Short mmCIF file of C-alpha atoms in Angstrom, two decimals:
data_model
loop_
_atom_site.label_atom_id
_atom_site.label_comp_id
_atom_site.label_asym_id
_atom_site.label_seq_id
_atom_site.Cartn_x
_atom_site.Cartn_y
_atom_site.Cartn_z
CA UNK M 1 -108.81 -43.81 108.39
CA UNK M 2 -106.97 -43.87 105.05
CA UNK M 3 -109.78 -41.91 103.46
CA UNK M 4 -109.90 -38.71 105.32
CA UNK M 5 -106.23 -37.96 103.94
CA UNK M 6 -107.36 -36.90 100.69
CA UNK M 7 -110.18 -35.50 101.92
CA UNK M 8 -107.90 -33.27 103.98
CA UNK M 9 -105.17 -32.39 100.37
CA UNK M 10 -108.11 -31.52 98.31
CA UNK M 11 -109.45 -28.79 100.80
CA UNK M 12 -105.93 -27.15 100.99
CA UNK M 13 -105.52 -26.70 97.52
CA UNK M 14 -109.29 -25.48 97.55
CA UNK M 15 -108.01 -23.26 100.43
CA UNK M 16 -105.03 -22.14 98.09
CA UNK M 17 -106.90 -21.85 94.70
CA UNK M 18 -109.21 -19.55 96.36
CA UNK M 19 -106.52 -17.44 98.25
CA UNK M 20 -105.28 -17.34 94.35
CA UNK M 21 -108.15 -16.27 93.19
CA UNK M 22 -108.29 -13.63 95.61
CA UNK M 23 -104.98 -11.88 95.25
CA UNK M 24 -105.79 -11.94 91.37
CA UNK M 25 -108.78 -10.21 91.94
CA UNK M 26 -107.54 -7.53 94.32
CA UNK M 27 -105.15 -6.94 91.97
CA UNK M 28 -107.48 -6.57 88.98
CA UNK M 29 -109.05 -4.32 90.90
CA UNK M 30 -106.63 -2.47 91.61
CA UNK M 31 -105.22 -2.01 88.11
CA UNK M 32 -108.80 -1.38 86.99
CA UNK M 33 -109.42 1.35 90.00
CA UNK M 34 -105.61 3.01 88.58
CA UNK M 35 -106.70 2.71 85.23
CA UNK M 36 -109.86 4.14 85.60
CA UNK M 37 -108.03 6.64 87.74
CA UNK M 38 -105.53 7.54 84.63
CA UNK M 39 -108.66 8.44 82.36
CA UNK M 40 -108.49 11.67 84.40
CA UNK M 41 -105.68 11.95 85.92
CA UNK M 42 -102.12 12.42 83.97
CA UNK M 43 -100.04 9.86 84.48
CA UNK M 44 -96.95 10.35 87.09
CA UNK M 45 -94.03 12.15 85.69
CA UNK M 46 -96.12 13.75 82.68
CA UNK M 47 -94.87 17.88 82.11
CA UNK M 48 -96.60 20.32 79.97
CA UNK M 49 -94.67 22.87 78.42
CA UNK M 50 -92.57 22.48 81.48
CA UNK M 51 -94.89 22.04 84.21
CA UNK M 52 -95.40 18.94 86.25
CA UNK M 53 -98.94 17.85 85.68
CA UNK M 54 -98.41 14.23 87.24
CA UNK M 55 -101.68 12.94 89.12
CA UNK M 56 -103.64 16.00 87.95
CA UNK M 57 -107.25 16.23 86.50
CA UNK M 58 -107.45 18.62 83.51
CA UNK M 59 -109.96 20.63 85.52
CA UNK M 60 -106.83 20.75 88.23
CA UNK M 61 -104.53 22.24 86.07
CA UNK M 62 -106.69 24.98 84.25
CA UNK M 63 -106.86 26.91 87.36
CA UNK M 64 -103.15 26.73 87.76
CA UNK M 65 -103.32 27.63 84.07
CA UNK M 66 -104.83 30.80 84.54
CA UNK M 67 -103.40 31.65 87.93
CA UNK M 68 -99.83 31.75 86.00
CA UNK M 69 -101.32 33.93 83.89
CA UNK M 70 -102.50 36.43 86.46
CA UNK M 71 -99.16 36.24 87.65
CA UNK M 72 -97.06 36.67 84.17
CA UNK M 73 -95.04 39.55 83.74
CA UNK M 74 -92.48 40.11 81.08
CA UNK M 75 -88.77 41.34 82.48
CA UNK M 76 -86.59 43.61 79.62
CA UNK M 77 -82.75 43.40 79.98
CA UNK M 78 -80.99 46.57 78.27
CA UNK M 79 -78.07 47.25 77.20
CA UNK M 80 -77.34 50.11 79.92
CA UNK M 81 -77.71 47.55 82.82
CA UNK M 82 -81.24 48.13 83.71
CA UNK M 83 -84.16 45.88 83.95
CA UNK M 84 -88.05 47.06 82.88
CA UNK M 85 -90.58 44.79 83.71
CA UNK M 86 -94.81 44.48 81.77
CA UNK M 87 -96.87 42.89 84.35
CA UNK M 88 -99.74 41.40 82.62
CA UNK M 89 -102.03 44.09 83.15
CA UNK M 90 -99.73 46.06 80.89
CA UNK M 91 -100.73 44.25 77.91
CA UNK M 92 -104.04 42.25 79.08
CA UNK M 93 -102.51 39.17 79.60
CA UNK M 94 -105.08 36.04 79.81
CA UNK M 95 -105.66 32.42 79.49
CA UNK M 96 -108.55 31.09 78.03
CA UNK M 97 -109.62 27.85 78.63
CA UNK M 98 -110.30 25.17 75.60
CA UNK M 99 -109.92 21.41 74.88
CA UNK M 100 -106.17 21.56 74.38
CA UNK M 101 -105.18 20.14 77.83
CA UNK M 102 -108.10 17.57 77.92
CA UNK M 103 -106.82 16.23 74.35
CA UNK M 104 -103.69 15.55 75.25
CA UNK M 105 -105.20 13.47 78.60
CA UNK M 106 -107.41 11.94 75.85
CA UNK M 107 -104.58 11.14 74.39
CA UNK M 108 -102.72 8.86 76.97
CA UNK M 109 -103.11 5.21 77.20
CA UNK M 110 -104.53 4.72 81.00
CA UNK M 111 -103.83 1.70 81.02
CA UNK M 112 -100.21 1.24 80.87
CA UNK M 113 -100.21 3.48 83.82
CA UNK M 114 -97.78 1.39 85.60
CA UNK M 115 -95.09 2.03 82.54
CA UNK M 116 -95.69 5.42 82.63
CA UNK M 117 -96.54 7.83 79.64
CA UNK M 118 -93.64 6.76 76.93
CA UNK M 119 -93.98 10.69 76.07
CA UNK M 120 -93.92 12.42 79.15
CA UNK M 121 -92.73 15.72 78.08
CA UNK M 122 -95.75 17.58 76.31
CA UNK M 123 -95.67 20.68 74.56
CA UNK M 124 -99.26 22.19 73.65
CA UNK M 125 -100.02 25.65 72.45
CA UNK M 126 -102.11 27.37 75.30
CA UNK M 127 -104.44 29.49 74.48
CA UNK M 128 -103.50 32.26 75.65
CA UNK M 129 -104.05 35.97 74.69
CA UNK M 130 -103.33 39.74 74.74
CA UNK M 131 -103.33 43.28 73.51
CA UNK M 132 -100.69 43.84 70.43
CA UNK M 133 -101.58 47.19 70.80
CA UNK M 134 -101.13 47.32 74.76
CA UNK M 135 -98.08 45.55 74.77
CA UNK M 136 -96.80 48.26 72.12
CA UNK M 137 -97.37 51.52 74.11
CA UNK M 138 -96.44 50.56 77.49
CA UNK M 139 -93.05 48.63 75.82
CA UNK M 140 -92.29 51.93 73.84
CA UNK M 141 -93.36 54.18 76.87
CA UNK M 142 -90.33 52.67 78.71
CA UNK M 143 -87.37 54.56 79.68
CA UNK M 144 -85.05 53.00 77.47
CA UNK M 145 -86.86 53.99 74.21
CA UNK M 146 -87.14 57.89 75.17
CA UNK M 147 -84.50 59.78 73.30
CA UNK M 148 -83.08 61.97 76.10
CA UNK M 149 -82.50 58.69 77.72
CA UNK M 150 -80.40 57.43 74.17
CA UNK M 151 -76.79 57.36 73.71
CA UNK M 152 -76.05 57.35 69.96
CA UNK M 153 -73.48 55.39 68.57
CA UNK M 154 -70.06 56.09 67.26
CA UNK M 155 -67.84 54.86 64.82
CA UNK M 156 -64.28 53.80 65.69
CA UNK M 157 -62.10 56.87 64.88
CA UNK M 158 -58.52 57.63 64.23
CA UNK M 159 -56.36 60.16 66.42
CA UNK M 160 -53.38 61.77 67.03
CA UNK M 161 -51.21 60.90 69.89
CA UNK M 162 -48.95 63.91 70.47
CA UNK M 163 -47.20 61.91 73.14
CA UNK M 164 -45.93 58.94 70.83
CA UNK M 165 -46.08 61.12 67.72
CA UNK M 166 -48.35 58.48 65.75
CA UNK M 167 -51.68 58.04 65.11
CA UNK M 168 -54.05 55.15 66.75
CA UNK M 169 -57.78 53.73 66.99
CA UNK M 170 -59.81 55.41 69.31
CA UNK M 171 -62.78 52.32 69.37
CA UNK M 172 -66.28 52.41 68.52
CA UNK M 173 -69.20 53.33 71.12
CA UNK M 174 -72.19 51.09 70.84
CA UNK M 175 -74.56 53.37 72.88
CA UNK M 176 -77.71 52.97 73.73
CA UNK M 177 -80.21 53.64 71.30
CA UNK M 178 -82.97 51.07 70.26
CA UNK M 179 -84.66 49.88 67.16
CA UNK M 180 -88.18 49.69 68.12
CA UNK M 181 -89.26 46.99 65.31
CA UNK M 182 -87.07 43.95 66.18
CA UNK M 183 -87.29 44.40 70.03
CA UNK M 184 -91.42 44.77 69.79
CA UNK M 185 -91.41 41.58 67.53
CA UNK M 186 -88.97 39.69 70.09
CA UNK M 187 -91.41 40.92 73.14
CA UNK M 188 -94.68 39.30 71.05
CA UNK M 189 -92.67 35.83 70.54
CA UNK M 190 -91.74 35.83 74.25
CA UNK M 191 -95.14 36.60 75.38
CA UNK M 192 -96.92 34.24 73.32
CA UNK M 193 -94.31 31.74 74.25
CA UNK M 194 -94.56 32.67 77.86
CA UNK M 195 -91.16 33.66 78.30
CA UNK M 196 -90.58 35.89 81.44
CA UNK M 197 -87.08 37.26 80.24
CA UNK M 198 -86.17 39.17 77.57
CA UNK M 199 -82.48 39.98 77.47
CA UNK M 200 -82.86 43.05 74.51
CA UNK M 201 -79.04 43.47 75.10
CA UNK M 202 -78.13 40.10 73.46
CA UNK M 203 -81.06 40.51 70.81
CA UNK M 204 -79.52 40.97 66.60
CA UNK M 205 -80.44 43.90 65.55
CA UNK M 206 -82.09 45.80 68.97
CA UNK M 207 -79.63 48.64 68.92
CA UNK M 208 -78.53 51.20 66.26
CA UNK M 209 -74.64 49.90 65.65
CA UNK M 210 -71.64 52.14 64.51
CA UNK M 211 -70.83 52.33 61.03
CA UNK M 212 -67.22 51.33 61.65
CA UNK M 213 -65.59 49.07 64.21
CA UNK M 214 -61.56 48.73 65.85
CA UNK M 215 -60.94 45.71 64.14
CA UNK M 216 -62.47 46.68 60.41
CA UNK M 217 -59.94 45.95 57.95
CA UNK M 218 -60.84 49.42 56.37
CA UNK M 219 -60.09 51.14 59.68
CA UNK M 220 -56.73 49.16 60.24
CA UNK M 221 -55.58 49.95 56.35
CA UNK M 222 -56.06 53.54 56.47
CA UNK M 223 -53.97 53.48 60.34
CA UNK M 224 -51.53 51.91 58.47
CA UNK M 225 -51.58 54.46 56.11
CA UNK M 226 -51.56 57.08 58.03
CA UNK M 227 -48.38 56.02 60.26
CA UNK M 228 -46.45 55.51 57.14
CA UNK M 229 -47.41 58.89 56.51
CA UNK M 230 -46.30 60.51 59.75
CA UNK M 231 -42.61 58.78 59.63
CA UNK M 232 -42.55 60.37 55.67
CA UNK M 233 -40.27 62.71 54.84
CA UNK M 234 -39.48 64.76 51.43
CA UNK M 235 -36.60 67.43 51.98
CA UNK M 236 -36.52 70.01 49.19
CA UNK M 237 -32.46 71.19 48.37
CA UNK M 238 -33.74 74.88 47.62
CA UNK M 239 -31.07 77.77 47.13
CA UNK M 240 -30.22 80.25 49.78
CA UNK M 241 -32.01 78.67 52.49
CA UNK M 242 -31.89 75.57 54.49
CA UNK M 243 -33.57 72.45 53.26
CA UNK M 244 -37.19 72.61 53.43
CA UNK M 245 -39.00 69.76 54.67
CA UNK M 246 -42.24 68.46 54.19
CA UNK M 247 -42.93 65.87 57.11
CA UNK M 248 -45.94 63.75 58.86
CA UNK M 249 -46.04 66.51 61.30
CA UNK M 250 -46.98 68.91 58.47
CA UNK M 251 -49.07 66.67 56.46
CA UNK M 252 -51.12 65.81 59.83
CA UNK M 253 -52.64 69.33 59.49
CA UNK M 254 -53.49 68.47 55.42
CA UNK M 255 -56.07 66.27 56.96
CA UNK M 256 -59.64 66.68 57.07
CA UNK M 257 -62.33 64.88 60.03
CA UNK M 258 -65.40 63.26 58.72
CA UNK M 259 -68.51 63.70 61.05
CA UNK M 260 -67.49 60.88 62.96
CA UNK M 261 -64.47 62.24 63.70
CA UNK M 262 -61.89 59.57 61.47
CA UNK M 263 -59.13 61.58 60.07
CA UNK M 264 -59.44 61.10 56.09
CA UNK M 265 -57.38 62.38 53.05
CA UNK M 266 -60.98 64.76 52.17
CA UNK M 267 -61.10 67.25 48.88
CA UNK M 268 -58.85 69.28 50.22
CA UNK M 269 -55.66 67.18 50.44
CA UNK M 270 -54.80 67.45 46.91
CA UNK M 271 -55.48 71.48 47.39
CA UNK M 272 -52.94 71.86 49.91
CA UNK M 273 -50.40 69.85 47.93
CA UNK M 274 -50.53 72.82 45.11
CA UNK M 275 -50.37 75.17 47.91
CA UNK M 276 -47.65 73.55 49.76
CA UNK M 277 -45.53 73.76 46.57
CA UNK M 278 -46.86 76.93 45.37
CA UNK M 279 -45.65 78.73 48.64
CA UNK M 280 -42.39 76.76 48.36
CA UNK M 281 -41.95 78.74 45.16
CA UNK M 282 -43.18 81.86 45.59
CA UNK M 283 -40.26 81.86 48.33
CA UNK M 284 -38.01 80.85 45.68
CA UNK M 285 -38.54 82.48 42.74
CA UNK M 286 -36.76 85.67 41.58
CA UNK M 287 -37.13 85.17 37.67
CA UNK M 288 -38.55 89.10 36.46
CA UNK M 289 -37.21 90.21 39.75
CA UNK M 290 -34.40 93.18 40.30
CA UNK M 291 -31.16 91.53 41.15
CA UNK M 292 -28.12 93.05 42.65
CA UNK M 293 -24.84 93.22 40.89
CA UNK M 294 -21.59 93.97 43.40
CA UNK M 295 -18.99 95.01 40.99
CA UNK M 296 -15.21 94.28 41.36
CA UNK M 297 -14.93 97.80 43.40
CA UNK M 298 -18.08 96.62 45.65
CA UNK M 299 -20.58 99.42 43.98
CA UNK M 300 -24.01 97.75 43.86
CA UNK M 301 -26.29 97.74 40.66
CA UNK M 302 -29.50 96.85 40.63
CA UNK M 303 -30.71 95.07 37.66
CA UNK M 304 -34.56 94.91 36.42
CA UNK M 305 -33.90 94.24 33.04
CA UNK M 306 -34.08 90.12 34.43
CA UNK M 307 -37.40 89.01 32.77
CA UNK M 308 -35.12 85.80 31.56
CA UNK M 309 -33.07 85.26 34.30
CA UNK M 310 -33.52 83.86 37.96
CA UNK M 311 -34.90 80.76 39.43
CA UNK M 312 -38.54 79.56 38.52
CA UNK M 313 -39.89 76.26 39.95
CA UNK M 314 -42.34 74.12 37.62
CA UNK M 315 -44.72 73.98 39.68
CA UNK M 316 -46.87 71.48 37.37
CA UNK M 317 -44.58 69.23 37.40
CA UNK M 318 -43.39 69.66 40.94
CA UNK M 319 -47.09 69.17 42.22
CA UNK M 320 -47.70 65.79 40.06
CA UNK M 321 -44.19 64.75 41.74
CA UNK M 322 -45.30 65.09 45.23
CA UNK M 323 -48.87 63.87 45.04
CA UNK M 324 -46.96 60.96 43.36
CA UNK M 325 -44.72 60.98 46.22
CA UNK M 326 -47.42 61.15 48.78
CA UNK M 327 -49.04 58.51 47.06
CA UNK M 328 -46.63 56.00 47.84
CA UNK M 329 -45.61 56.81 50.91
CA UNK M 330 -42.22 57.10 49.89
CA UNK M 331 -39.20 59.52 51.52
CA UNK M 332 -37.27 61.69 49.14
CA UNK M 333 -34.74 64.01 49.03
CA UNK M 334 -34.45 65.99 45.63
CA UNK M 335 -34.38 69.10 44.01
CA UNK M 336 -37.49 71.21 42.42
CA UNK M 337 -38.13 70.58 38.89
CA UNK M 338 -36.98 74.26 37.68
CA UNK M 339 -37.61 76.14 34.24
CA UNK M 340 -35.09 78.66 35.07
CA UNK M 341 -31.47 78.76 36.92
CA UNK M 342 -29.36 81.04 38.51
CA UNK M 343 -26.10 79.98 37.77
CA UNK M 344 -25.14 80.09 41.53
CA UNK M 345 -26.28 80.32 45.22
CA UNK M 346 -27.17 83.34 46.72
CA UNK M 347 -23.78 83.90 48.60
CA UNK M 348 -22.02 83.05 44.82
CA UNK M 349 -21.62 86.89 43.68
CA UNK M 350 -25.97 86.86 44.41
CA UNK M 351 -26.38 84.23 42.90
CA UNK M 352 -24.69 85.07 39.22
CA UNK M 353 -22.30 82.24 40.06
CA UNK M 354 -18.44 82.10 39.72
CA UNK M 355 -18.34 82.04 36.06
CA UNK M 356 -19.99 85.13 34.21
CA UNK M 357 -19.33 87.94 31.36
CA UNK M 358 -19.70 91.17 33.24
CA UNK M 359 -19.45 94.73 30.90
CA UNK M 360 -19.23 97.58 33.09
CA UNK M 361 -21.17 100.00 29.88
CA UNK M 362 -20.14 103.48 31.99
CA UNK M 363 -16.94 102.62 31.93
CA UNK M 364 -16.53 100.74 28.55
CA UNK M 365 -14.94 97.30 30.10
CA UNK M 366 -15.73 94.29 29.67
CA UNK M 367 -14.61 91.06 31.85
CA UNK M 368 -14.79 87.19 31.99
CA UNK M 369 -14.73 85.74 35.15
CA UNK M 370 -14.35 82.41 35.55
CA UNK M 371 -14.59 80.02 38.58
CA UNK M 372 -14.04 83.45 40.37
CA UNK M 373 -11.25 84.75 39.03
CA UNK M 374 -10.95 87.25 35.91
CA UNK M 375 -9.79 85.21 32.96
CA UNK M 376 -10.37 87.91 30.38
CA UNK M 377 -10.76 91.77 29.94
CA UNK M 378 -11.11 94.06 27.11
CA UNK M 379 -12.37 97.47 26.09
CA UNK M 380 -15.08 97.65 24.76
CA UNK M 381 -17.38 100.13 22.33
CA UNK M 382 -21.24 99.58 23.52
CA UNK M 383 -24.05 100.88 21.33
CA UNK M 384 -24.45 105.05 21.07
CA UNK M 385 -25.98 107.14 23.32
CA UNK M 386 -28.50 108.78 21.55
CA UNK M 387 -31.49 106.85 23.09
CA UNK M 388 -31.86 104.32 19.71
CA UNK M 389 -29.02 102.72 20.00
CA UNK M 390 -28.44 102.24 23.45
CA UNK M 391 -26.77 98.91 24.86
CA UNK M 392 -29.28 97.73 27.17
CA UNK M 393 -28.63 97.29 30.70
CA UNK M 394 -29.87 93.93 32.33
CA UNK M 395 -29.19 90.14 32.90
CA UNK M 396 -28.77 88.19 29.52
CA UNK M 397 -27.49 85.03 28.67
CA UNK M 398 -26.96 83.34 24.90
CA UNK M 399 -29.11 83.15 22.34
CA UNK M 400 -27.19 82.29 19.13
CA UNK M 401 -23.28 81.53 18.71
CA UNK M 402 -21.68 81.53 15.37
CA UNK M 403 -17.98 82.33 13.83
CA UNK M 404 -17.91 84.21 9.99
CA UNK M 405 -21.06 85.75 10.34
CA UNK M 406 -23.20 88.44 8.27
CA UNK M 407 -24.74 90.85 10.43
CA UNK M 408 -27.58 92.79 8.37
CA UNK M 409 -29.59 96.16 9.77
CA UNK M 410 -31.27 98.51 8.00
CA UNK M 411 -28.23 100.84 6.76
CA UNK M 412 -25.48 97.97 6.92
CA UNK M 413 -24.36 94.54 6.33
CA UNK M 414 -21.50 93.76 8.24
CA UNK M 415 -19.26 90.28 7.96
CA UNK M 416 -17.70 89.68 11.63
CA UNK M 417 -15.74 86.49 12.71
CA UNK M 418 -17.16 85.69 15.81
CA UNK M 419 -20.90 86.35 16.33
CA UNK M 420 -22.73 85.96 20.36
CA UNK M 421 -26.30 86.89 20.24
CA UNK M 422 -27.59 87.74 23.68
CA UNK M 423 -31.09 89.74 22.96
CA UNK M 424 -34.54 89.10 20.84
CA UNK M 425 -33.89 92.31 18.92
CA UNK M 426 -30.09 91.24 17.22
CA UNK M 427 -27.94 92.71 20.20
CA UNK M 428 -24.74 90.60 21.33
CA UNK M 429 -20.64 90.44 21.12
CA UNK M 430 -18.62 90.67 18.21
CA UNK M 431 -15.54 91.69 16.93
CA UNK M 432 -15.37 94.86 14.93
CA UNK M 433 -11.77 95.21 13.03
CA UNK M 434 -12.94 98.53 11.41
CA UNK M 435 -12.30 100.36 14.86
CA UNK M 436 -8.86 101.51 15.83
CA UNK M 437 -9.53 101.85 19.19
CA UNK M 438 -11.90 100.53 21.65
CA UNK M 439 -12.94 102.15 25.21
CA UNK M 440 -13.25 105.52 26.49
CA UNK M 441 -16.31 108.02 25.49
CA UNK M 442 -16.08 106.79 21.83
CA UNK M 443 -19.66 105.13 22.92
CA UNK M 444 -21.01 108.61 23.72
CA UNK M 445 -20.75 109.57 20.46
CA UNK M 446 -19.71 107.03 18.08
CA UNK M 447 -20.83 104.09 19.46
CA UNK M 448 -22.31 100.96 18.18
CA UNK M 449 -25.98 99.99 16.79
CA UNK M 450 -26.33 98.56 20.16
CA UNK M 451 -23.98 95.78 19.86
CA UNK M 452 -21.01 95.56 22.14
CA UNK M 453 -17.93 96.16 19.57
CA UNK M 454 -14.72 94.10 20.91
CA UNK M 455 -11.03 93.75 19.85
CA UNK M 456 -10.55 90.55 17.47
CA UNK M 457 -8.30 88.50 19.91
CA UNK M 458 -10.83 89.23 22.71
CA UNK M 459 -13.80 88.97 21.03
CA UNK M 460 -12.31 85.06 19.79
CA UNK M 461 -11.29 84.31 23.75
CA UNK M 462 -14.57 85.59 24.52
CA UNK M 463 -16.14 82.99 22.23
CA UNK M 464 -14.01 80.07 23.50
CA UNK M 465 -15.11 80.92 27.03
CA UNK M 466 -18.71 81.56 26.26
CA UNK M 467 -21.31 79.00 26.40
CA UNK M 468 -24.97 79.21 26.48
CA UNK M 469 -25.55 78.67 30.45
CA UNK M 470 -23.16 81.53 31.01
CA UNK M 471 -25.13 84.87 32.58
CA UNK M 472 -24.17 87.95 30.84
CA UNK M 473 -24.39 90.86 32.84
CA UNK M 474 -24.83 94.24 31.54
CA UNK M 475 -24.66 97.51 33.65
CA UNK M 476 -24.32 101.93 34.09
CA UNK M 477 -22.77 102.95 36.98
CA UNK M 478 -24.42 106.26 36.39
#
């Protein structure tokens, strides 16, 4: 009885070892049957170039392979919104089978299929091909590269807006038109990558781009510059006339537009500064012109003996001034530089001023008015009438002053106390004590060499009076 006990433990643990022995087997079998499965299959979870190949047989997948080629197409995004699509016809699109799928199923341990493939995500160059040439003419044939379909770009520009009186950025158009050489070199990457979009829009250096954009610091400087220069202002004090101003609204019209429209300071600019200042004084100058005398009686002379007398503006110097001026931007008010006077406004006896030497040569008088009012008057003996000795008539002022003088002609020398010199040929005031009697007709027929013969007490009041910015005026009533 005792015996069959461990007969009966040793034929369980038989039973067990063999159950063991079992299970181990089935399940060597079973990771021999997956390994042996994983020499031609991918392993789960495995992509290539994107594309789950998990469980698949490299003869599984080249089908899908070329199917996906049969089915590529290439979609353009442009610029203007629209989308072209190249099917794969339009640049004979194929995939041609070689080892490069079954390498990289070589290439994975089978059996560590139940880890998985450490390196699941597997990039591999396909080989894949198509027409260069193809691709190029049906790319280029698209509406988007035709000209008439092209919207050139534009540069930002400066304008004028009327409305606010200043001048702003109008900005810069983009447009539409493509560089054929970087988007055909983007389309060949995208197609030998297998890329299905193309978004040209977003691509460096697709389109043709303005020269100049809103927010160029060369753009904002010169707006700057040019609203400084439409609040500038330069008034001109010129005589007889209201001021005369030179303003932005003026200088807008100095400007010249490039071809892309931007207002710029062009050749030009400096021209119409000379002309601007030239016009100013061709309104202003009367130097060599007649001028009217009104006499104390209101008879009017007229003058044309005046070649060294009237206003003349330097108009050198007055140009450098306001290019200067414009230069800087900065507002003035001042005179013309002048090389000749008047001595008064126009509505100041026409412009002779309130202080003058008037001699009245018809009727032998001569008078010194000063600050409006006659200060001194004398008869006088002018030169005699016999055509060579003449006084002339015309607008004079100093040209030498000088007491105990020698006057010298041909047929005299002649010692005078005071000595005024108003012509280039020796004419001019002086006393002549020989005479015992000045005024009258005595000029008619024994008159002076020209000179204008006064009293000794006048002729020394006359030379206290008498400076060199006085105008001398010298007249016939008849």
């Amino acid at each position: 009885m005792n015996e069959s006990k461990p007969s009966k433990k040793k034929e369980i643990r038989r039973i067990v070892l063999c159950l063991v022995f079992l299970a181990v087997g089935i399940l060597a079998a079973f990771y021999i049957s997956k390994a042996e499965y994983y020499k031609d299959h991918f392993l789960p979870g495995t992509t290539i170039n994107g594309k789950d190949v998990g469980d698949k047989t490299a003869a599984e997948i080249e089908p899908a392979l070329e199917k996906e080629a049969e089915d590529y197409s290439l979609t353009l995004i442009f610029r203007n919104g629209e989308k072209e699509t190249l099917q794969n016809v339009d640049f004979d699109y194929q995939y041609e089978p070689d080892d490069s799928v079954q390498t990289l199923l070589d290439a994975q341990n089978p059996w560590l299929w139940f880890a998985g493939d450490p390196d699941p995500e597997k990039t591999v160059d396909l080989n894949k091909s198509y027409s260069e040439e193809l691709l190029e003419k049906n790319l280029f044939a698209l509406p988007e590269f035709r000209k008439e379909n092209n919207r050139r770009p534009s540069s930002a520009r400066i304008a004028w807006n009327d409305k606010d009186t200043c001048f702003y950025i109008i900005p810069e158009d983009e447009g539409t038109t493509l560089i054929k050489e970087p988007v055909l070199e983007a389309a060949k990457k995208a197609v030998e990558s297998g890329t299905s979009e193309l978004d040209v829009s977003a691509l460096s250096g697709a389109y043709r781009e303005p020269q100049t954009r809103a927010n160029d610091a060369s753009i904002k400087k010169e707006l700057q510059q040019l609203n400084d220069m439409a609040g500038f202002r330069i008034v001109y004090d010129i005589p007889g006339e209201e001021d005369l101003v030179l303003d932005g609204s003026e200088l807008r019209g100095w400007l010249e537009k490039d071809e892309d429209g931007n207002y710029i300071r062009g050749d030009k600019w400096n021209d119409r500064a000379a002309r601007f200042v030239n016009q100013m004084a061709n309104r202003v100058d009367t130097i060599g012109q007649d001028h009217t005398f009104v006499t104390q009686d209101g008879k009017e002379v007229v003058l044309s003996n005046t070649e060294d007398y009237g206003w003349q503006i330097n108009r050198k110097a007055e140009i450098s001034r306001l290019k200067a001026d414009l230069k800087k931007g900065i507002s003035k008010e001042h005179r013309p530089f002048y090389f000749s006077e008047e001595a008064g406004e126009p509505d100041e006896h026409n412009g002779f001023g309130n202080t003058f030497a008037e001699v009245d040569l018809t009727n032998q008088k001569m008078r010194f008015w000063k600050d409006g009012r006659v200060v001194l008057e004398s008869d006088v003996v002018s030169g005699t009438m016999d055509g060579a000795h003449n006084t002339p008539q015309g607008l004079f002022y100093l040209l030498a002053k000088q007491q105990n003088a020698v006057l010298r002609g041909a047929d005299y020398v002649q010692p005078v106390n005071y000595w005024m010199q108003f012509t280039y040929d020796g004419i001019g005031f002086h006393d002549a004590t020989w005479r015992g009697s000045f005024g009258g007709d005595i000029y008619q027929w024994g008159g002076s060499h020209g000179c204008v013969n006064m009293p000794l007490d006048a002729a020394g009041q006359l030379y206290d009076l008498i400076d060199f910015s006085t105008p001398i005026i010298t007249y016939y009533l008849d």
